[in-house]
Amino acid sequence: MEKRLANLRKEMMSQGIEVYLITNPYNRRYITGFTGSSGVAIVTEKDAVFVTDFRYIDQVKAECPHFCLELQSSLDIWHTVRESIKKIGLKKVSFEATHMTFAQFQALSQGDSSIEYIPAPQIIEELRMVKSEDELTIIRHATAIADRTFEQIIQYIQPGLKESEVQLRLKVLMMEMGATGPSFDIIVASGWRGALPHGVASDKVIEKGDLVTLDFGAAYQGYVSDLTRTVMVGKPNEKQKEIYDIVLEAERKAVDALRPGMTGVEADAVARDLITQRGYGAHFGHGTGHGIGLEVHESPRLSQASSHILKPGNVVTVEPGIYLSEFGGVRIEDDILITESGHEVLTHCTKELIIL
C-alpha cells in the first residue's frame, strides 16, 4: 500500500491536486487496504488520514498502517471530514465527482465557504489499470476457480432444471473452491432468453434443444474473474451451430490480436468486423470487453468508444456475442493479461461447443 500511496501522491503533484478525498469503496481499498464498508480517505503530499466510525477502529489499525485514524464525531462523517481538512490547513479539495452523490456533496461542503471543492480526475482508476504481480497472483486464482467451476457445472446441467438451480449450483461450487462469492449476479440464459445479454437466471426450465449461456466469475481476496461459456443441451440445429462458430472465431481472433499499444477501438474492431462480415453485426450491441480487477467492470474498455491504449499489466475480458430475439444467443468470454510481448490467456476451460 505504501507504493500505491506514493504513486497517488506523484500523480496528485503532477496535476496540482492539494487534497484528494477518496470515497469510492474500490479506490479506497486500493489506496488504504481498508476492507470495511464505511470511511473516507484524505490524502495530501504529507498527510494520510482515514475517517470512519467506532466499528472500524481496530480494523483501520490493522489494515491501514500508513493512515492516521480520525474517529467520526457523533454528528456525521462529513462533519469530521471537514474538520480534518481544516486541521490540514489546505483550501483546495479534490473529490471523486463520478462517485459522490449530490446529497453527499451537500453534506460535505455545507457551512464553510473558505474551502474550494474541485471535481478530481480519475487518478486512482488509472493507477488500478496496471496490475502488480501480487494482484495478478490473486486474479489468476480467481480465474482458476471459474475454470474448475465450469468443468463441474457441465456435469450438472440437464433438461428439466431451472436456470435458477444452475445459478445456485455455480455459486456453491465457487465457494466450495475458496471464492468469497460470485463476482456479480450470475447469468444463466437458456433458449430464447439467450438473446438477453444480461439474462440473470430465472425460473425458466432448461429444455432439450436449448443453447445455455453461463456468465459467472469468482470473487477472491477482493479481486474477480469473469468467464462466459455457451453450451448446447441436445443436438444443435444448423442455425445454432452457425452462430456458435462465428462467435468462437471472433473471440479467438480478438484474443490472438491483443498486444500492448493497441487501442480499445482496435481490439473491439477485430471481433466486431468479423461478426459484421458474417451478417450479424446488428446483433452484437455491446463492447468486446472490459478491464477486471477489484471490480468486474473497470478500465480499460474494448469498445467502439474507447480511448484507452492497452499496457502491460492490464487484465481485460474478450466477450463477443450474437443475440437473436426469440431464437437465443451465444457469448464466449475469456480473461486476458496484456504482457510486454503480447498477451496471456488466464482462463483455460474449453471453448469448443459442448453438447450435453
Tab-separated table of C-alpha atoms in Angstrom:
chain	number	residue	atom	x	y	z
A	1	MET	CA	0.000	0.000	0.000
A	2	GLU	CA	2.901	2.335	0.654
A	3	LYS	CA	3.922	2.206	-3.020
A	4	ARG	CA	0.343	2.835	-4.137
A	5	LEU	CA	0.115	5.850	-1.850
A	6	ALA	CA	3.403	7.171	-3.232
A	7	ASN	CA	2.153	6.714	-6.823
A	8	LEU	CA	-1.045	8.576	-5.987
A	9	ARG	CA	0.891	11.464	-4.470
A	10	LYS	CA	3.119	11.631	-7.528
A	11	GLU	CA	0.078	11.941	-9.785
A	12	MET	CA	-1.515	14.495	-7.465
A	13	MET	CA	1.579	16.684	-7.598
A	14	SER	CA	1.775	16.448	-11.391
A	15	GLN	CA	-1.849	17.603	-11.658
A	16	GLY	CA	-1.706	20.281	-8.988
A	17	ILE	CA	-4.012	18.497	-6.536
A	18	GLU	CA	-3.536	19.587	-2.910
A	19	VAL	CA	-6.092	17.388	-1.151
A	20	TYR	CA	-7.681	14.238	-2.559
A	21	LEU	CA	-10.837	12.805	-0.954
A	22	ILE	CA	-11.359	9.106	-1.651
A	23	THR	CA	-14.922	7.879	-1.221
A	24	ASN	CA	-15.283	5.160	-3.860
A	25	PRO	CA	-15.022	1.840	-1.951
A	26	TYR	CA	-12.808	0.175	-4.585
A	27	ASN	CA	-10.443	3.149	-4.818
A	28	ARG	CA	-10.438	3.409	-1.033
A	29	ARG	CA	-9.450	-0.234	-0.675
A	30	TYR	CA	-6.783	0.074	-3.376
A	31	ILE	CA	-5.036	3.008	-1.686
A	32	THR	CA	-5.606	2.255	2.003
A	33	GLY	CA	-6.104	-1.518	2.252
A	34	PHE	CA	-9.379	-0.993	4.141
A	35	THR	CA	-11.934	-3.750	3.511
A	36	GLY	CA	-14.785	-2.286	5.564
A	37	SER	CA	-17.873	-0.542	4.261
A	38	SER	CA	-17.654	2.992	5.668
A	39	GLY	CA	-14.859	5.518	5.571
A	40	VAL	CA	-13.299	8.462	3.751
A	41	ALA	CA	-9.587	8.736	2.992
A	42	ILE	CA	-7.912	12.155	2.857
A	43	VAL	CA	-4.544	12.324	1.100
A	44	THR	CA	-2.170	15.268	0.711
A	45	GLU	CA	1.523	15.463	-0.136
A	46	LYS	CA	2.343	14.814	3.529
A	47	ASP	CA	-0.869	13.692	5.243
A	48	ALA	CA	-2.861	10.467	5.049
A	49	VAL	CA	-5.989	10.455	7.203
A	50	PHE	CA	-8.743	7.860	7.400
A	51	VAL	CA	-12.109	8.948	8.786
A	52	THR	CA	-14.501	6.261	9.980
A	53	ASP	CA	-16.706	5.347	12.945
A	54	PHE	CA	-16.070	3.303	16.082
A	55	ARG	CA	-16.987	-0.019	14.411
A	56	TYR	CA	-13.769	0.023	12.417
A	57	ILE	CA	-11.177	1.317	14.894
A	58	ASP	CA	-9.254	-1.946	15.196
A	59	GLN	CA	-9.759	-2.781	11.511
A	60	VAL	CA	-8.220	0.502	10.358
A	61	LYS	CA	-5.269	-0.003	12.705
A	62	ALA	CA	-4.696	-3.471	11.229
A	63	GLU	CA	-5.351	-2.753	7.543
A	64	CYS	CA	-4.262	0.874	7.076
A	65	PRO	CA	-0.835	1.287	8.714
A	66	HIS	CA	0.060	4.296	6.555
A	67	PHE	CA	-3.035	6.283	7.579
A	68	CYS	CA	-3.847	8.192	10.758
A	69	LEU	CA	-7.274	7.316	12.144
A	70	GLU	CA	-9.746	10.152	12.698
A	71	LEU	CA	-12.813	8.933	14.537
A	72	GLN	CA	-16.158	10.132	13.205
A	73	SER	CA	-17.975	12.515	15.532
A	74	SER	CA	-21.500	11.964	16.760
A	75	LEU	CA	-22.799	14.337	14.063
A	76	ASP	CA	-21.890	12.666	10.761
A	77	ILE	CA	-18.852	11.557	8.814
A	78	TRP	CA	-18.842	14.651	6.581
A	79	HIS	CA	-18.582	16.988	9.582
A	80	THR	CA	-15.496	15.072	10.695
A	81	VAL	CA	-14.048	15.120	7.170
A	82	ARG	CA	-14.440	18.920	7.043
A	83	GLU	CA	-12.812	19.284	10.449
A	84	SER	CA	-9.916	17.070	9.337
A	85	ILE	CA	-9.414	19.206	6.238
A	86	LYS	CA	-9.347	22.348	8.395
A	87	LYS	CA	-6.644	20.789	10.563
A	88	ILE	CA	-4.548	20.118	7.472
A	89	GLY	CA	-4.956	23.771	6.513
A	90	LEU	CA	-5.270	23.436	2.713
A	91	LYS	CA	-8.124	25.136	0.904
A	92	LYS	CA	-8.493	23.316	-2.435
A	93	VAL	CA	-10.041	19.880	-2.068
A	94	SER	CA	-10.478	17.477	-4.980
A	95	PHE	CA	-13.260	14.905	-4.683
A	96	GLU	CA	-14.380	11.892	-6.718
A	97	ALA	CA	-17.203	13.554	-8.617
A	98	THR	CA	-18.159	10.418	-10.544
A	99	HIS	CA	-18.715	8.523	-7.291
A	100	MET	CA	-20.042	11.067	-4.795
A	101	THR	CA	-23.787	11.669	-4.744
A	102	PHE	CA	-25.209	15.190	-4.760
A	103	ALA	CA	-26.536	14.657	-1.230
A	104	GLN	CA	-23.075	13.629	-0.023
A	105	PHE	CA	-21.515	16.663	-1.686
A	106	GLN	CA	-24.028	18.948	0.007
A	107	ALA	CA	-23.264	17.377	3.380
A	108	LEU	CA	-19.523	17.721	2.762
A	109	SER	CA	-19.495	21.314	1.531
A	110	GLN	CA	-22.059	22.956	3.792
A	111	GLY	CA	-21.057	25.592	6.322
A	112	ASP	CA	-17.589	26.564	5.136
A	113	SER	CA	-17.195	28.750	2.056
A	114	SER	CA	-13.438	29.066	2.643
A	115	ILE	CA	-12.819	25.592	1.165
A	116	GLU	CA	-12.998	25.156	-2.612
A	117	TYR	CA	-14.217	21.740	-3.762
A	118	ILE	CA	-12.962	20.643	-7.182
A	119	PRO	CA	-14.045	17.587	-9.223
A	120	ALA	CA	-10.999	15.323	-9.458
A	121	PRO	CA	-9.770	13.375	-12.488
A	122	GLN	CA	-9.931	9.603	-12.161
A	123	ILE	CA	-6.351	9.195	-10.991
A	124	ILE	CA	-6.824	6.043	-8.936
A	125	GLU	CA	-8.783	4.286	-11.695
A	126	GLU	CA	-5.830	4.947	-13.995
A	127	LEU	CA	-3.404	3.501	-11.436
A	128	ARG	CA	-5.617	0.438	-10.930
A	129	MET	CA	-5.497	-0.474	-14.629
A	130	VAL	CA	-1.923	-1.792	-14.389
A	131	LYS	CA	-1.846	-4.762	-12.030
A	132	SER	CA	1.088	-5.638	-9.793
A	133	GLU	CA	2.438	-9.176	-9.531
A	134	ASP	CA	0.627	-9.570	-6.197
A	135	GLU	CA	-2.657	-8.579	-7.830
A	136	LEU	CA	-2.055	-10.913	-10.759
A	137	THR	CA	-1.450	-13.837	-8.409
A	138	ILE	CA	-4.871	-13.259	-6.848
A	139	ILE	CA	-6.609	-12.782	-10.207
A	140	ARG	CA	-5.046	-15.986	-11.531
A	141	HIS	CA	-6.501	-17.826	-8.553
A	142	ALA	CA	-9.931	-16.299	-9.228
A	143	THR	CA	-9.788	-17.370	-12.886
A	144	ALA	CA	-8.721	-20.888	-11.889
A	145	ILE	CA	-11.788	-21.146	-9.642
A	146	ALA	CA	-14.006	-20.135	-12.569
A	147	ASP	CA	-12.344	-22.689	-14.849
A	148	ARG	CA	-12.841	-25.541	-12.401
A	149	THR	CA	-16.406	-24.465	-11.735
A	150	PHE	CA	-17.263	-24.674	-15.432
A	151	GLU	CA	-15.733	-28.116	-15.684
A	152	GLN	CA	-18.034	-29.290	-12.904
A	153	ILE	CA	-21.231	-27.438	-13.834
A	154	ILE	CA	-21.426	-29.101	-17.244
A	155	GLN	CA	-21.808	-32.414	-15.416
A	156	TYR	CA	-24.837	-30.980	-13.612
A	157	ILE	CA	-26.850	-29.242	-16.351
A	158	GLN	CA	-29.671	-31.275	-17.866
A	159	PRO	CA	-33.188	-30.769	-19.235
A	160	GLY	CA	-35.755	-30.086	-16.534
A	161	LEU	CA	-33.532	-27.948	-14.319
A	162	LYS	CA	-34.430	-24.324	-13.763
A	163	GLU	CA	-31.895	-21.657	-14.657
A	164	SER	CA	-32.029	-20.563	-11.017
A	165	GLU	CA	-30.994	-24.051	-9.898
A	166	VAL	CA	-27.936	-23.896	-12.157
A	167	GLN	CA	-27.166	-20.429	-10.797
A	168	LEU	CA	-27.249	-21.694	-7.219
A	169	ARG	CA	-25.031	-24.652	-8.080
A	170	LEU	CA	-22.499	-22.345	-9.743
A	171	LYS	CA	-22.355	-20.190	-6.612
A	172	VAL	CA	-21.955	-23.196	-4.296
A	173	LEU	CA	-19.211	-24.700	-6.444
A	174	MET	CA	-17.201	-21.487	-6.486
A	175	MET	CA	-17.475	-21.039	-2.737
A	176	GLU	CA	-16.500	-24.658	-2.120
A	177	MET	CA	-13.327	-23.879	-4.088
A	178	GLY	CA	-12.471	-20.892	-1.921
A	179	ALA	CA	-14.299	-17.967	-3.511
A	180	THR	CA	-15.907	-15.463	-1.167
A	181	GLY	CA	-18.858	-15.494	-3.556
A	182	PRO	CA	-19.747	-14.689	-7.150
A	183	SER	CA	-18.229	-11.506	-8.548
A	184	PHE	CA	-21.609	-10.394	-9.993
A	185	ASP	CA	-25.172	-11.652	-10.451
A	186	ILE	CA	-24.713	-14.962	-12.243
A	187	ILE	CA	-26.186	-15.124	-15.747
A	188	VAL	CA	-27.829	-18.363	-16.841
A	189	ALA	CA	-29.810	-17.747	-20.018
A	190	SER	CA	-31.307	-20.687	-21.895
A	191	GLY	CA	-33.238	-20.959	-25.136
A	192	TRP	CA	-34.906	-17.699	-26.153
A	193	ARG	CA	-33.500	-15.987	-23.026
A	194	GLY	CA	-30.029	-16.317	-24.510
A	195	ALA	CA	-30.926	-13.234	-26.553
A	196	LEU	CA	-30.688	-11.237	-23.304
A	197	PRO	CA	-27.007	-10.298	-22.862
A	198	HIS	CA	-27.602	-9.777	-19.126
A	199	GLY	CA	-30.177	-12.506	-18.662
A	200	VAL	CA	-29.727	-13.154	-14.950
A	201	ALA	CA	-31.022	-16.616	-14.046
A	202	SER	CA	-34.813	-17.017	-13.954
A	203	ASP	CA	-37.272	-19.817	-13.196
A	204	LYS	CA	-37.299	-20.837	-16.859
A	205	VAL	CA	-36.802	-24.581	-17.272
A	206	ILE	CA	-33.897	-25.680	-19.449
A	207	GLU	CA	-35.168	-27.780	-22.351
A	208	LYS	CA	-33.628	-30.115	-24.856
A	209	GLY	CA	-32.598	-28.073	-27.865
A	210	ASP	CA	-31.588	-25.024	-25.796
A	211	LEU	CA	-28.363	-23.140	-26.038
A	212	VAL	CA	-27.427	-22.149	-22.479
A	213	THR	CA	-25.189	-19.146	-21.783
A	214	LEU	CA	-23.319	-19.235	-18.463
A	215	ASP	CA	-21.674	-15.969	-17.425
A	216	PHE	CA	-20.121	-16.030	-13.957
A	217	GLY	CA	-17.000	-15.186	-12.013
A	218	ALA	CA	-15.359	-15.800	-8.667
A	219	ALA	CA	-14.555	-13.127	-6.106
A	220	TYR	CA	-11.337	-13.950	-4.267
A	221	GLN	CA	-9.409	-11.743	-1.818
A	222	GLY	CA	-11.145	-8.675	-3.232
A	223	TYR	CA	-10.437	-9.410	-6.905
A	224	VAL	CA	-12.612	-11.045	-9.543
A	225	SER	CA	-12.744	-13.250	-12.595
A	226	ASP	CA	-15.308	-13.150	-15.407
A	227	LEU	CA	-15.966	-16.170	-17.621
A	228	THR	CA	-18.651	-16.935	-20.205
A	229	ARG	CA	-19.304	-20.200	-21.992
A	230	THR	CA	-22.326	-21.272	-24.033
A	231	VAL	CA	-23.261	-24.949	-24.065
A	232	MET	CA	-25.829	-26.968	-26.000
A	233	VAL	CA	-28.464	-29.233	-24.450
A	234	GLY	CA	-29.175	-31.822	-27.113
A	235	LYS	CA	-28.084	-31.773	-30.744
A	236	PRO	CA	-27.704	-28.287	-32.240
A	237	ASN	CA	-29.513	-27.293	-35.400
A	238	GLU	CA	-27.673	-25.643	-38.294
A	239	LYS	CA	-28.504	-22.106	-37.170
A	240	GLN	CA	-27.279	-22.723	-33.640
A	241	LYS	CA	-24.048	-24.220	-34.889
A	242	GLU	CA	-23.534	-21.366	-37.355
A	243	ILE	CA	-23.955	-18.709	-34.654
A	244	TYR	CA	-21.688	-20.557	-32.253
A	245	ASP	CA	-18.922	-20.997	-34.825
A	246	ILE	CA	-18.993	-17.298	-35.782
A	247	VAL	CA	-18.752	-16.138	-32.158
A	248	LEU	CA	-15.979	-18.624	-31.413
A	249	GLU	CA	-13.978	-17.473	-34.430
A	250	ALA	CA	-14.474	-13.805	-33.498
A	251	GLU	CA	-13.448	-14.410	-29.907
A	252	ARG	CA	-10.322	-16.357	-30.831
A	253	LYS	CA	-9.306	-13.793	-33.432
A	254	ALA	CA	-9.735	-10.911	-30.991
A	255	VAL	CA	-7.768	-12.700	-28.259
A	256	ASP	CA	-4.947	-13.516	-30.676
A	257	ALA	CA	-4.714	-9.865	-31.737
A	258	LEU	CA	-4.295	-8.362	-28.246
A	259	ARG	CA	-0.991	-6.617	-27.585
A	260	PRO	CA	0.382	-3.555	-25.789
A	261	GLY	CA	-0.061	-0.330	-27.733
A	262	MET	CA	-3.348	-1.466	-29.248
A	263	THR	CA	-6.305	0.833	-28.668
A	264	GLY	CA	-9.608	-0.287	-27.214
A	265	VAL	CA	-11.261	0.638	-30.511
A	266	GLU	CA	-8.833	-1.526	-32.493
A	267	ALA	CA	-9.348	-4.509	-30.193
A	268	ASP	CA	-13.115	-4.155	-30.434
A	269	ALA	CA	-12.992	-3.928	-34.219
A	270	VAL	CA	-11.282	-7.308	-34.606
A	271	ALA	CA	-14.292	-9.200	-33.263
A	272	ARG	CA	-16.922	-6.733	-34.493
A	273	ASP	CA	-15.702	-6.653	-38.091
A	274	LEU	CA	-15.769	-10.435	-38.379
A	275	ILE	CA	-19.277	-10.699	-36.946
A	276	THR	CA	-20.409	-7.887	-39.262
A	277	GLN	CA	-18.865	-9.595	-42.291
A	278	ARG	CA	-20.842	-12.716	-41.461
A	279	GLY	CA	-24.084	-10.732	-41.442
A	280	TYR	CA	-24.732	-10.409	-37.712
A	281	GLY	CA	-23.235	-7.007	-36.864
A	282	ALA	CA	-26.621	-5.604	-35.856
A	283	HIS	CA	-26.933	-8.395	-33.279
A	284	PHE	CA	-23.701	-7.593	-31.421
A	285	GLY	CA	-24.607	-4.467	-29.496
A	286	HIS	CA	-22.152	-4.312	-26.593
A	287	GLY	CA	-18.423	-3.743	-26.322
A	288	THR	CA	-15.985	-6.560	-26.965
A	289	GLY	CA	-14.503	-6.386	-23.474
A	290	HIS	CA	-13.562	-4.507	-20.319
A	291	GLY	CA	-10.984	-4.466	-17.588
A	292	ILE	CA	-11.325	-6.577	-14.454
A	293	GLY	CA	-9.624	-6.313	-11.080
A	294	LEU	CA	-11.206	-5.078	-7.883
A	295	GLU	CA	-14.336	-4.511	-9.974
A	296	VAL	CA	-15.839	-6.737	-12.617
A	297	HIS	CA	-16.244	-3.767	-14.971
A	298	GLU	CA	-13.369	-1.318	-14.929
A	299	SER	CA	-10.935	0.280	-17.338
A	300	PRO	CA	-9.544	-0.250	-19.896
A	301	ARG	CA	-12.529	-0.815	-22.183
A	302	LEU	CA	-12.542	-2.610	-25.523
A	303	SER	CA	-15.315	-0.805	-27.363
A	304	GLN	CA	-16.132	1.454	-30.278
A	305	ALA	CA	-15.939	4.465	-27.947
A	306	SER	CA	-12.787	3.544	-26.018
A	307	SER	CA	-9.794	5.877	-25.959
A	308	HIS	CA	-7.684	3.510	-23.853
A	309	ILE	CA	-4.341	2.198	-25.054
A	310	LEU	CA	-3.530	-1.292	-23.772
A	311	LYS	CA	-0.492	-1.572	-21.499
A	312	PRO	CA	1.396	-4.480	-19.927
A	313	GLY	CA	-0.372	-5.343	-16.681
A	314	ASN	CA	-3.880	-4.669	-17.971
A	315	VAL	CA	-6.321	-7.553	-17.459
A	316	VAL	CA	-9.258	-7.458	-19.856
A	317	THR	CA	-12.096	-9.656	-20.995
A	318	VAL	CA	-12.832	-10.574	-24.595
A	319	GLU	CA	-16.513	-11.453	-24.950
A	320	PRO	CA	-18.179	-11.069	-28.349
A	321	GLY	CA	-21.722	-12.344	-28.750
A	322	ILE	CA	-24.635	-12.674	-31.131
A	323	TYR	CA	-28.191	-12.251	-29.822
A	324	LEU	CA	-31.293	-13.026	-31.876
A	325	SER	CA	-34.736	-12.267	-30.468
A	326	GLU	CA	-36.909	-15.353	-29.947
A	327	PHE	CA	-34.014	-17.551	-31.119
A	328	GLY	CA	-31.421	-17.155	-28.389
A	329	GLY	CA	-27.800	-16.188	-28.307
A	330	VAL	CA	-24.164	-17.134	-27.892
A	331	ARG	CA	-21.402	-15.394	-25.960
A	332	ILE	CA	-17.880	-16.664	-25.258
A	333	GLU	CA	-15.547	-14.849	-22.870
A	334	ASP	CA	-12.002	-15.172	-21.587
A	335	ASP	CA	-9.828	-13.132	-19.216
A	336	ILE	CA	-6.595	-11.888	-20.785
A	337	LEU	CA	-3.433	-10.347	-19.336
A	338	ILE	CA	-1.608	-7.876	-21.568
A	339	THR	CA	2.134	-8.592	-21.402
A	340	GLU	CA	5.280	-6.877	-22.679
A	341	SER	CA	5.345	-9.152	-25.717
A	342	GLY	CA	1.647	-9.704	-26.340
A	343	HIS	CA	-0.843	-11.388	-24.046
A	344	GLU	CA	-1.506	-14.329	-21.734
A	345	VAL	CA	-4.838	-16.123	-21.584
A	346	LEU	CA	-5.799	-16.586	-17.926
A	347	THR	CA	-8.934	-18.716	-18.430
A	348	HIS	CA	-8.341	-22.162	-19.852
A	349	CYS	CA	-11.544	-24.238	-19.946
A	350	THR	CA	-12.560	-25.459	-23.382
A	351	LYS	CA	-14.347	-23.187	-25.844
A	352	GLU	CA	-15.403	-25.972	-28.188
A	353	LEU	CA	-19.162	-26.441	-28.312
A	354	ILE	CA	-20.123	-28.854	-25.543
A	355	ILE	CA	-23.243	-30.923	-26.226
A	356	LEU	CA	-24.927	-32.133	-23.056
